[in-house]
Structure formats: C-alpha cells, structure tokens
PDB file of C-alpha atoms and ligand atoms in Angstrom:
ATOM      1  CA  MET A 190       5.662 -13.390 -20.421  1.00 75.00           C
ATOM      2  CA  SER A 191       2.270 -14.660 -19.330  1.00 94.00           C
ATOM      3  CA  LEU A 192       0.902 -14.104 -16.015  1.00 96.00           C
ATOM      4  CA  THR A 193      -0.760 -17.544 -16.103  1.00 97.00           C
ATOM      5  CA  ASP A 194       2.577 -19.038 -16.163  1.00 98.00           C
ATOM      6  CA  PHE A 195       2.838 -17.855 -12.509  1.00 98.00           C
ATOM      7  CA  ILE A 196      -0.540 -18.725 -11.083  1.00 98.00           C
ATOM      8  CA  ARG A 197      -0.673 -22.454  -9.924  1.00 98.00           C
ATOM      9  CA  ASP A 198      -3.720 -24.609  -9.602  1.00 98.00           C
ATOM     10  CA  ILE A 199      -4.033 -26.368  -6.190  1.00 98.00           C
ATOM     11  CA  PRO A 200      -6.884 -28.941  -6.436  1.00 97.00           C
ATOM     12  CA  ASP A 201      -9.094 -29.483  -3.301  1.00 97.00           C
ATOM     13  CA  PHE A 202      -7.898 -26.326  -1.329  1.00 96.00           C
ATOM     14  CA  PRO A 203      -9.118 -25.434   1.212  1.00 91.00           C
ATOM     15  CA  LYS A 204     -12.068 -27.878   0.714  1.00 90.00           C
ATOM     16  CA  PRO A 205     -12.737 -30.783  -1.512  1.00 94.00           C
ATOM     17  CA  GLY A 206     -13.945 -29.703  -5.043  1.00 92.00           C
ATOM     18  CA  ILE A 207     -12.272 -26.199  -4.869  1.00 91.00           C
ATOM     19  CA  MET A 208      -9.702 -25.478  -7.347  1.00 94.00           C
ATOM     20  CA  PHE A 209      -7.324 -22.826  -5.563  1.00 97.00           C
ATOM     21  CA  LYS A 210      -5.604 -20.417  -7.781  1.00 98.00           C
ATOM     22  CA  ASP A 211      -2.142 -19.914  -6.042  1.00 98.00           C
ATOM     23  CA  ILE A 212      -0.555 -16.601  -6.719  1.00 98.00           C
ATOM     24  CA  THR A 213       2.586 -16.908  -4.670  1.00 98.00           C
ATOM     25  CA  PRO A 214       4.596 -18.063  -7.727  1.00 98.00           C
ATOM     26  CA  LEU A 215       3.779 -14.665  -9.142  1.00 98.00           C
ATOM     27  CA  LEU A 216       4.836 -12.836  -5.831  1.00 98.00           C
ATOM     28  CA  ALA A 217       8.143 -14.909  -6.134  1.00 98.00           C
ATOM     29  CA  ASN A 218       8.952 -13.384  -9.565  1.00 98.00           C
ATOM     30  CA  PRO A 219       9.594  -9.663  -9.200  1.00 98.00           C
ATOM     31  CA  ALA A 220       9.408  -9.080 -13.018  1.00 98.00           C
ATOM     32  CA  ALA A 221       6.001 -10.806 -13.321  1.00 98.00           C
ATOM     33  CA  PHE A 222       4.730  -9.209 -10.046  1.00 98.00           C
ATOM     34  CA  GLN A 223       5.795  -5.779 -11.308  1.00 98.00           C
ATOM     35  CA  ASP A 224       4.405  -6.496 -14.766  1.00 98.00           C
ATOM     36  CA  SER A 225       0.987  -7.306 -13.173  1.00 98.00           C
ATOM     37  CA  VAL A 226       0.919  -3.956 -11.188  1.00 98.00           C
ATOM     38  CA  ARG A 227       1.888  -2.064 -14.225  1.00 98.00           C
ATOM     39  CA  GLN A 228      -0.849  -3.689 -16.380  1.00 98.00           C
ATOM     40  CA  LEU A 229      -3.374  -2.760 -13.640  1.00 98.00           C
ATOM     41  CA  ALA A 230      -1.983   0.872 -13.355  1.00 98.00           C
ATOM     42  CA  GLY A 231      -2.078   1.108 -17.213  1.00 98.00           C
ATOM     43  CA  HIS A 232      -5.638   0.108 -17.711  1.00 98.00           C
ATOM     44  CA  TYR A 233      -6.722   2.836 -15.204  1.00 98.00           C
ATOM     45  CA  ALA A 234      -4.224   5.513 -16.112  1.00 98.00           C
ATOM     46  CA  ALA A 235      -6.971   7.626 -17.750  1.00 98.00           C
ATOM     47  CA  THR A 236      -9.631   7.121 -15.156  1.00 98.00           C
ATOM     48  CA  PRO A 237      -9.801   9.775 -12.311  1.00 98.00           C
ATOM     49  CA  ILE A 238      -9.395   7.722  -9.111  1.00 98.00           C
ATOM     50  CA  ASP A 239      -9.175   9.382  -5.393  1.00 98.00           C
ATOM     51  CA  ALA A 240      -8.183   6.274  -3.758  1.00 98.00           C
ATOM     52  CA  ILE A 241      -7.594   2.522  -4.083  1.00 98.00           C
ATOM     53  CA  ALA A 242      -9.400   0.070  -1.485  1.00 98.00           C
ATOM     54  CA  ALA A 243      -8.728  -3.593  -1.129  1.00 98.00           C
ATOM     55  CA  ALA A 244      -9.735  -6.613   1.317  1.00 96.00           C
ATOM     56  CA  GLU A 245      -7.438  -8.477   3.221  1.00 95.00           C
ATOM     57  CA  ALA A 246      -5.350 -10.582   2.858  1.00 96.00           C
ATOM     58  CA  ARG A 247      -4.273 -11.253  -0.626  1.00 97.00           C
ATOM     59  CA  GLY A 248      -5.894  -7.995  -1.945  1.00 97.00           C
ATOM     60  CA  PHE A 249      -3.360  -6.022  -0.023  1.00 98.00           C
ATOM     61  CA  LEU A 250      -0.605  -7.769  -1.704  1.00 98.00           C
ATOM     62  CA  PHE A 251      -1.625  -6.160  -5.178  1.00 98.00           C
ATOM     63  CA  ALA A 252      -3.312  -2.980  -3.859  1.00 98.00           C
ATOM     64  CA  ALA A 253      -0.144  -1.702  -1.802  1.00 98.00           C
ATOM     65  CA  PRO A 254       2.143  -1.797  -4.832  1.00 98.00           C
ATOM     66  CA  LEU A 255      -0.667  -0.364  -7.138  1.00 98.00           C
ATOM     67  CA  ALA A 256      -1.321   2.464  -4.830  1.00 98.00           C
ATOM     68  CA  LEU A 257       2.379   3.412  -4.902  1.00 98.00           C
ATOM     69  CA  GLU A 258       2.648   2.939  -8.576  1.00 98.00           C
ATOM     70  CA  MET A 259      -0.441   5.222  -8.982  1.00 98.00           C
ATOM     71  CA  LYS A 260       0.459   7.542  -6.277  1.00 98.00           C
ATOM     72  CA  LEU A 261      -2.997   7.090  -4.678  1.00 98.00           C
ATOM     73  CA  PRO A 262      -4.161   6.661  -1.023  1.00 98.00           C
ATOM     74  CA  LEU A 263      -4.687   3.078  -0.028  1.00 98.00           C
ATOM     75  CA  VAL A 264      -7.839   2.117   2.283  1.00 98.00           C
ATOM     76  CA  PRO A 265      -7.772  -1.202   3.847  1.00 98.00           C
ATOM     77  CA  LEU A 266     -10.906  -3.433   4.124  1.00 98.00           C
ATOM     78  CA  ARG A 267     -10.536  -5.767   7.044  1.00 98.00           C
ATOM     79  CA  LYS A 268     -11.810  -8.785   8.915  1.00 96.00           C
ATOM     80  CA  PRO A 269     -13.867  -7.706  12.026  1.00 96.00           C
ATOM     81  CA  GLY A 270     -12.193  -6.406  15.080  1.00 96.00           C
ATOM     82  CA  LYS A 271      -8.917  -5.456  13.159  1.00 98.00           C
ATOM     83  CA  LEU A 272      -9.343  -1.786  12.708  1.00 98.00           C
ATOM     84  CA  PRO A 273      -8.953   0.499  15.717  1.00 98.00           C
ATOM     85  CA  HIS A 274     -11.010   3.498  14.743  1.00 98.00           C
ATOM     86  CA  LYS A 275     -14.856   3.520  14.157  1.00 98.00           C
ATOM     87  CA  THR A 276     -15.949   1.221  11.317  1.00 98.00           C
ATOM     88  CA  VAL A 277     -18.674   0.295   8.959  1.00 97.00           C
ATOM     89  CA  SER A 278     -19.567  -3.352   8.237  1.00 97.00           C
ATOM     90  CA  ALA A 279     -20.817  -5.626   5.447  1.00 95.00           C
ATOM     91  CA  LYS A 280     -21.647  -9.156   5.570  1.00 92.00           C
ATOM     92  CA  TYR A 281     -21.210 -11.669   2.516  1.00 88.00           C
ATOM     93  CA  ASP A 282     -21.134 -15.145   1.396  1.00 81.00           C
ATOM     94  CA  LEU A 283     -18.032 -16.832  -0.091  1.00 76.00           C
ATOM     95  CA  GLU A 284     -17.260 -19.712  -2.626  1.00 64.00           C
ATOM     96  CA  TYR A 285     -16.340 -21.577   0.622  1.00 65.00           C
ATOM     97  CA  GLY A 286     -17.947 -20.066   3.689  1.00 75.00           C
ATOM     98  CA  SER A 287     -19.209 -16.662   4.719  1.00 86.00           C
ATOM     99  CA  ALA A 288     -17.401 -13.581   6.084  1.00 91.00           C
ATOM    100  CA  GLU A 289     -17.531  -9.879   7.045  1.00 95.00           C
ATOM    101  CA  LEU A 290     -15.576  -6.886   5.985  1.00 96.00           C
ATOM    102  CA  GLN A 291     -14.929  -3.582   7.923  1.00 98.00           C
ATOM    103  CA  MET A 292     -13.578  -0.095   6.742  1.00 98.00           C
ATOM    104  CA  HIS A 293     -12.921   2.761   8.861  1.00 98.00           C
ATOM    105  CA  GLU A 294     -15.847   5.142   8.483  1.00 96.00           C
ATOM    106  CA  ASP A 295     -13.613   7.974   7.531  1.00 97.00           C
ATOM    107  CA  GLY A 296     -11.427   5.740   5.126  1.00 97.00           C
ATOM    108  CA  ILE A 297     -13.422   7.284   2.171  1.00 98.00           C
ATOM    109  CA  ILE A 298     -14.870  10.759   2.271  1.00 96.00           C
ATOM    110  CA  LYS A 299     -18.223  11.532   0.363  1.00 98.00           C
ATOM    111  CA  GLY A 300     -17.837  11.775  -3.293  1.00 98.00           C
ATOM    112  CA  GLN A 301     -14.398  10.233  -3.624  1.00 98.00           C
ATOM    113  CA  ARG A 302     -13.893   7.977  -6.592  1.00 98.00           C
ATOM    114  CA  VAL A 303     -12.731   4.547  -5.558  1.00 99.00           C
ATOM    115  CA  LEU A 304     -10.902   1.633  -7.477  1.00 99.00           C
ATOM    116  CA  LEU A 305     -11.539  -1.637  -5.593  1.00 98.00           C
ATOM    117  CA  LEU A 306      -8.970  -4.359  -6.084  1.00 98.00           C
ATOM    118  CA  ASP A 307      -8.710  -8.113  -5.298  1.00 98.00           C
ATOM    119  CA  ASP A 308      -6.567 -10.988  -6.506  1.00 98.00           C
ATOM    120  CA  VAL A 309      -9.454 -13.368  -7.551  1.00 97.00           C
ATOM    121  CA  LEU A 310     -12.967 -12.676  -8.687  1.00 97.00           C
ATOM    122  CA  ALA A 311     -14.833 -15.875  -7.823  1.00 93.00           C
ATOM    123  CA  THR A 312     -18.448 -15.565  -6.570  1.00 91.00           C
ATOM    124  CA  GLY A 313     -18.129 -11.712  -6.403  1.00 94.00           C
ATOM    125  CA  GLY A 314     -19.244 -11.747  -2.667  1.00 92.00           C
ATOM    126  CA  THR A 315     -16.174 -10.110  -1.333  1.00 93.00           C
ATOM    127  CA  MET A 316     -16.006  -7.414  -3.926  1.00 96.00           C
ATOM    128  CA  LYS A 317     -19.737  -6.721  -3.608  1.00 96.00           C
ATOM    129  CA  ALA A 318     -19.285  -6.118   0.273  1.00 96.00           C
ATOM    130  CA  GLY A 319     -16.419  -3.769  -0.577  1.00 97.00           C
ATOM    131  CA  CYS A 320     -18.534  -1.878  -2.965  1.00 97.00           C
ATOM    132  CA  SER A 321     -21.254  -1.654  -0.309  1.00 96.00           C
ATOM    133  CA  LEU A 322     -18.763  -0.251   2.404  1.00 97.00           C
ATOM    134  CA  ILE A 323     -17.541   2.216  -0.103  1.00 98.00           C
ATOM    135  CA  GLU A 324     -21.104   3.376  -0.911  1.00 97.00           C
ATOM    136  CA  HIS A 325     -22.228   3.360   2.614  1.00 96.00           C
ATOM    137  CA  VAL A 326     -20.038   6.295   3.196  1.00 97.00           C
ATOM    138  CA  GLY A 327     -20.830   8.147   0.063  1.00 98.00           C
ATOM    139  CA  GLY A 328     -17.897   7.111  -2.006  1.00 98.00           C
ATOM    140  CA  ILE A 329     -18.289   6.390  -5.866  1.00 98.00           C
ATOM    141  CA  VAL A 330     -17.158   2.750  -7.052  1.00 98.00           C
ATOM    142  CA  VAL A 331     -15.231   3.519 -10.446  1.00 98.00           C
ATOM    143  CA  GLY A 332     -13.910  -0.002 -10.899  1.00 98.00           C
ATOM    144  CA  CYS A 333     -13.692  -3.392  -9.545  1.00 98.00           C
ATOM    145  CA  ALA A 334     -10.100  -4.835 -10.714  1.00 98.00           C
ATOM    146  CA  PHE A 335      -8.769  -8.372 -10.276  1.00 98.00           C
ATOM    147  CA  LEU A 336      -5.807 -10.049 -11.168  1.00 98.00           C
ATOM    148  CA  LEU A 337      -7.840 -13.177 -12.156  1.00 98.00           C
ATOM    149  CA  GLU A 338     -11.439 -14.042 -12.800  1.00 98.00           C
ATOM    150  CA  LEU A 339     -12.886 -17.390 -12.484  1.00 97.00           C
ATOM    151  CA  SER A 340     -15.798 -16.835 -15.033  1.00 97.00           C
ATOM    152  CA  PHE A 341     -17.626 -20.115 -14.312  1.00 96.00           C
ATOM    153  CA  LEU A 342     -18.415 -18.670 -10.922  1.00 94.00           C
ATOM    154  CA  LYS A 343     -20.153 -15.775 -12.503  1.00 95.00           C
ATOM    155  CA  GLY A 344     -18.974 -13.128 -10.098  1.00 96.00           C
ATOM    156  CA  ARG A 345     -19.450 -10.430 -12.899  1.00 97.00           C
ATOM    157  CA  GLU A 346     -23.164 -11.215 -12.813  1.00 98.00           C
ATOM    158  CA  ARG A 347     -23.077 -10.275  -8.939  1.00 96.00           C
ATOM    159  CA  LEU A 348     -21.313  -7.189  -9.813  1.00 98.00           C
ATOM    160  CA  THR A 349     -23.686  -5.903 -12.635  1.00 97.00           C
ATOM    161  CA  GLY A 350     -23.592  -2.234 -12.642  1.00 98.00           C
ATOM    162  CA  TYR A 351     -19.883  -1.872 -11.914  1.00 98.00           C
ATOM    163  CA  ASP A 352     -16.939  -1.617 -14.261  1.00 98.00           C
ATOM    164  CA  VAL A 353     -15.287  -5.150 -13.763  1.00 98.00           C
ATOM    165  CA  PHE A 354     -11.856  -5.792 -15.094  1.00 98.00           C
ATOM    166  CA  SER A 355      -9.355  -8.689 -14.661  1.00 98.00           C
ATOM    167  CA  LEU A 356      -5.983  -9.236 -16.179  1.00 98.00           C
ATOM    168  CA  VAL A 357      -6.461 -13.028 -16.639  1.00 97.00           C
ATOM    169  CA  THR A 358      -9.842 -14.888 -17.145  1.00 98.00           C
ATOM    170  CA  TYR A 359     -10.302 -18.620 -16.644  1.00 97.00           C
TER     171      TYR A 359
HETATM  172  P1  LIG B  73     -15.513 -14.349  -3.986  1.00 90.88           P
HETATM  173  O1  LIG B  73     -15.976 -13.255  -2.713  1.00 90.88           O
HETATM  174  O2  LIG B  73     -16.363 -15.458  -4.032  1.00 90.88           O
HETATM  175  O3  LIG B  73     -15.339 -13.482  -5.213  1.00 90.88           O
HETATM  176  O4  LIG B  73     -14.162 -14.698  -3.518  1.00 90.88           O
HETATM  177  C1  LIG B  73     -12.895 -13.860  -3.657  1.00 90.88           C
HETATM  178  C2  LIG B  73     -11.984 -14.065  -2.485  1.00 90.88           C
HETATM  179  O5  LIG B  73     -11.893 -15.514  -2.013  1.00 90.88           O
HETATM  180  C3  LIG B  73     -10.856 -13.501  -3.047  1.00 90.88           C
HETATM  181  O6  LIG B  73     -10.380 -12.553  -2.026  1.00 90.88           O
HETATM  182  C4  LIG B  73      -9.828 -14.630  -3.222  1.00 90.88           C
HETATM  183  O7  LIG B  73      -8.774 -14.463  -2.537  1.00 90.88           O
HETATM  184  C5  LIG B  73     -10.601 -15.827  -2.448  1.00 90.88           C
HETATM  185  N1  LIG B  73     -10.864 -17.009  -3.463  1.00 90.88           N
HETATM  186  C6  LIG B  73     -12.167 -17.469  -3.709  1.00 90.88           C
HETATM  187  N2  LIG B  73     -12.012 -18.486  -4.481  1.00 90.88           N
HETATM  188  C7  LIG B  73     -10.777 -18.739  -4.866  1.00 90.88           C
HETATM  189  C8  LIG B  73     -10.043 -19.677  -5.678  1.00 90.88           C
HETATM  190  N3  LIG B  73     -10.667 -20.624  -6.162  1.00 90.88           N
HETATM  191  N4  LIG B  73      -8.616 -19.533  -5.688  1.00 90.88           N
HETATM  192  C9  LIG B  73      -8.125 -18.640  -5.103  1.00 90.88           C
HETATM  193  N5  LIG B  73      -8.637 -17.623  -4.228  1.00 90.88           N
HETATM  194  C10 LIG B  73      -9.953 -17.679  -4.082  1.00 90.88           C
END
C-alpha cells in the first residue's frame, strides 16, 4: 500500500496556480490512515518526546491519532480568537495568503520536548510559526513532521536547524 494512492491532486485550488494536495481519500480509508499514523509513530519511537503540537485544521486530523498512538499530550495551535485562556501568538506567510497562530501560554512548560506535526509542508511558514510559539514559552522542538512535503516550495530551507521528516515527498 502506498500513501500516494490516497493523496489526490486538485489543480487551481484554492487559487489559480496552486496544486492542492487533498488528503480526504486517505482519511476515508481506515487502513491507509492508520498506516500513516503508525509510520509517523514508528519514526519517532526512539525519540524522547513530551508533547505533540499541531496547527488547525488538517494538522489536528493527524496529530490527534498520533498523540493517542504515542500516548502523549496534544497541544492545539489555533487561529486567533479560538483559545479561551491566555495565549501567545505568531504571524506568518502562507503559499496563498498570510495567517496567525496562537497557543495557550501554559500549553507547553519550559524544557518540554515537542514534536510538531502538520499534513503538508509547503513554504514552511506555518511550521516556522509553530516552532516560534513552542520556543517562546521555553519548549524544545525535537522534530517537525509532515504527511507530505512539496519539496519545490523549499519549506525545508525555511526550517533549517530543525529535524524535518515527511512520509511522502513530491
Ligand atoms: P506552509 O505554511 O506554506 O508550509 O503551508 C502549510 C499549510 O498550508 C499546511 O497546513 C497545509 O495544510 C496547507 N497547504 C499549503 N499548500 C498546500 C497544498 N498545495 N496542498 C494542500 N495543503 C496545502
């Protein structure tokens, strides 16, 4: 079974010129979905990790089952105005627009080792913002994991210095 069989290309979404990688066929196939989560868990099995953090919305779809599989706390990184307690914020640029992420200031405790997860590595802006949030509160980013990576957008270069891993590279 290849994960790429469950990732669909949608041209010109959400804007002309963007090739959108649609992961809904993967979510619709329990065996493939479980396999992707197990592969991620397997990759980090020997890495000491205290928590998993992920950005909404598609990051949550993989971070929640991964957190359960690895028996680790899950910390949500959300769009502005969604988290009820005191937050820290990071602004960033996207392949198609700009955005801001927030985290509860007590989501990560100083010194905790954090694995960040998202579905797609495009320009790396989202992940870079996630790393900033973790580090702002004194956390240590032990890895940046993705289901898939669009290597031509050079997101890895933006994440220089971090351990970057993706299950599939385009
Ligand atoms: P970036 O911050 O540029 O690395 O973008 C990553 C975020 O945007 C991820 O959370 C993806 O869900 C989404 N994204 C960006 N580009 C694409 C794409 N071509 N296909 C699917 N999702 C994308």
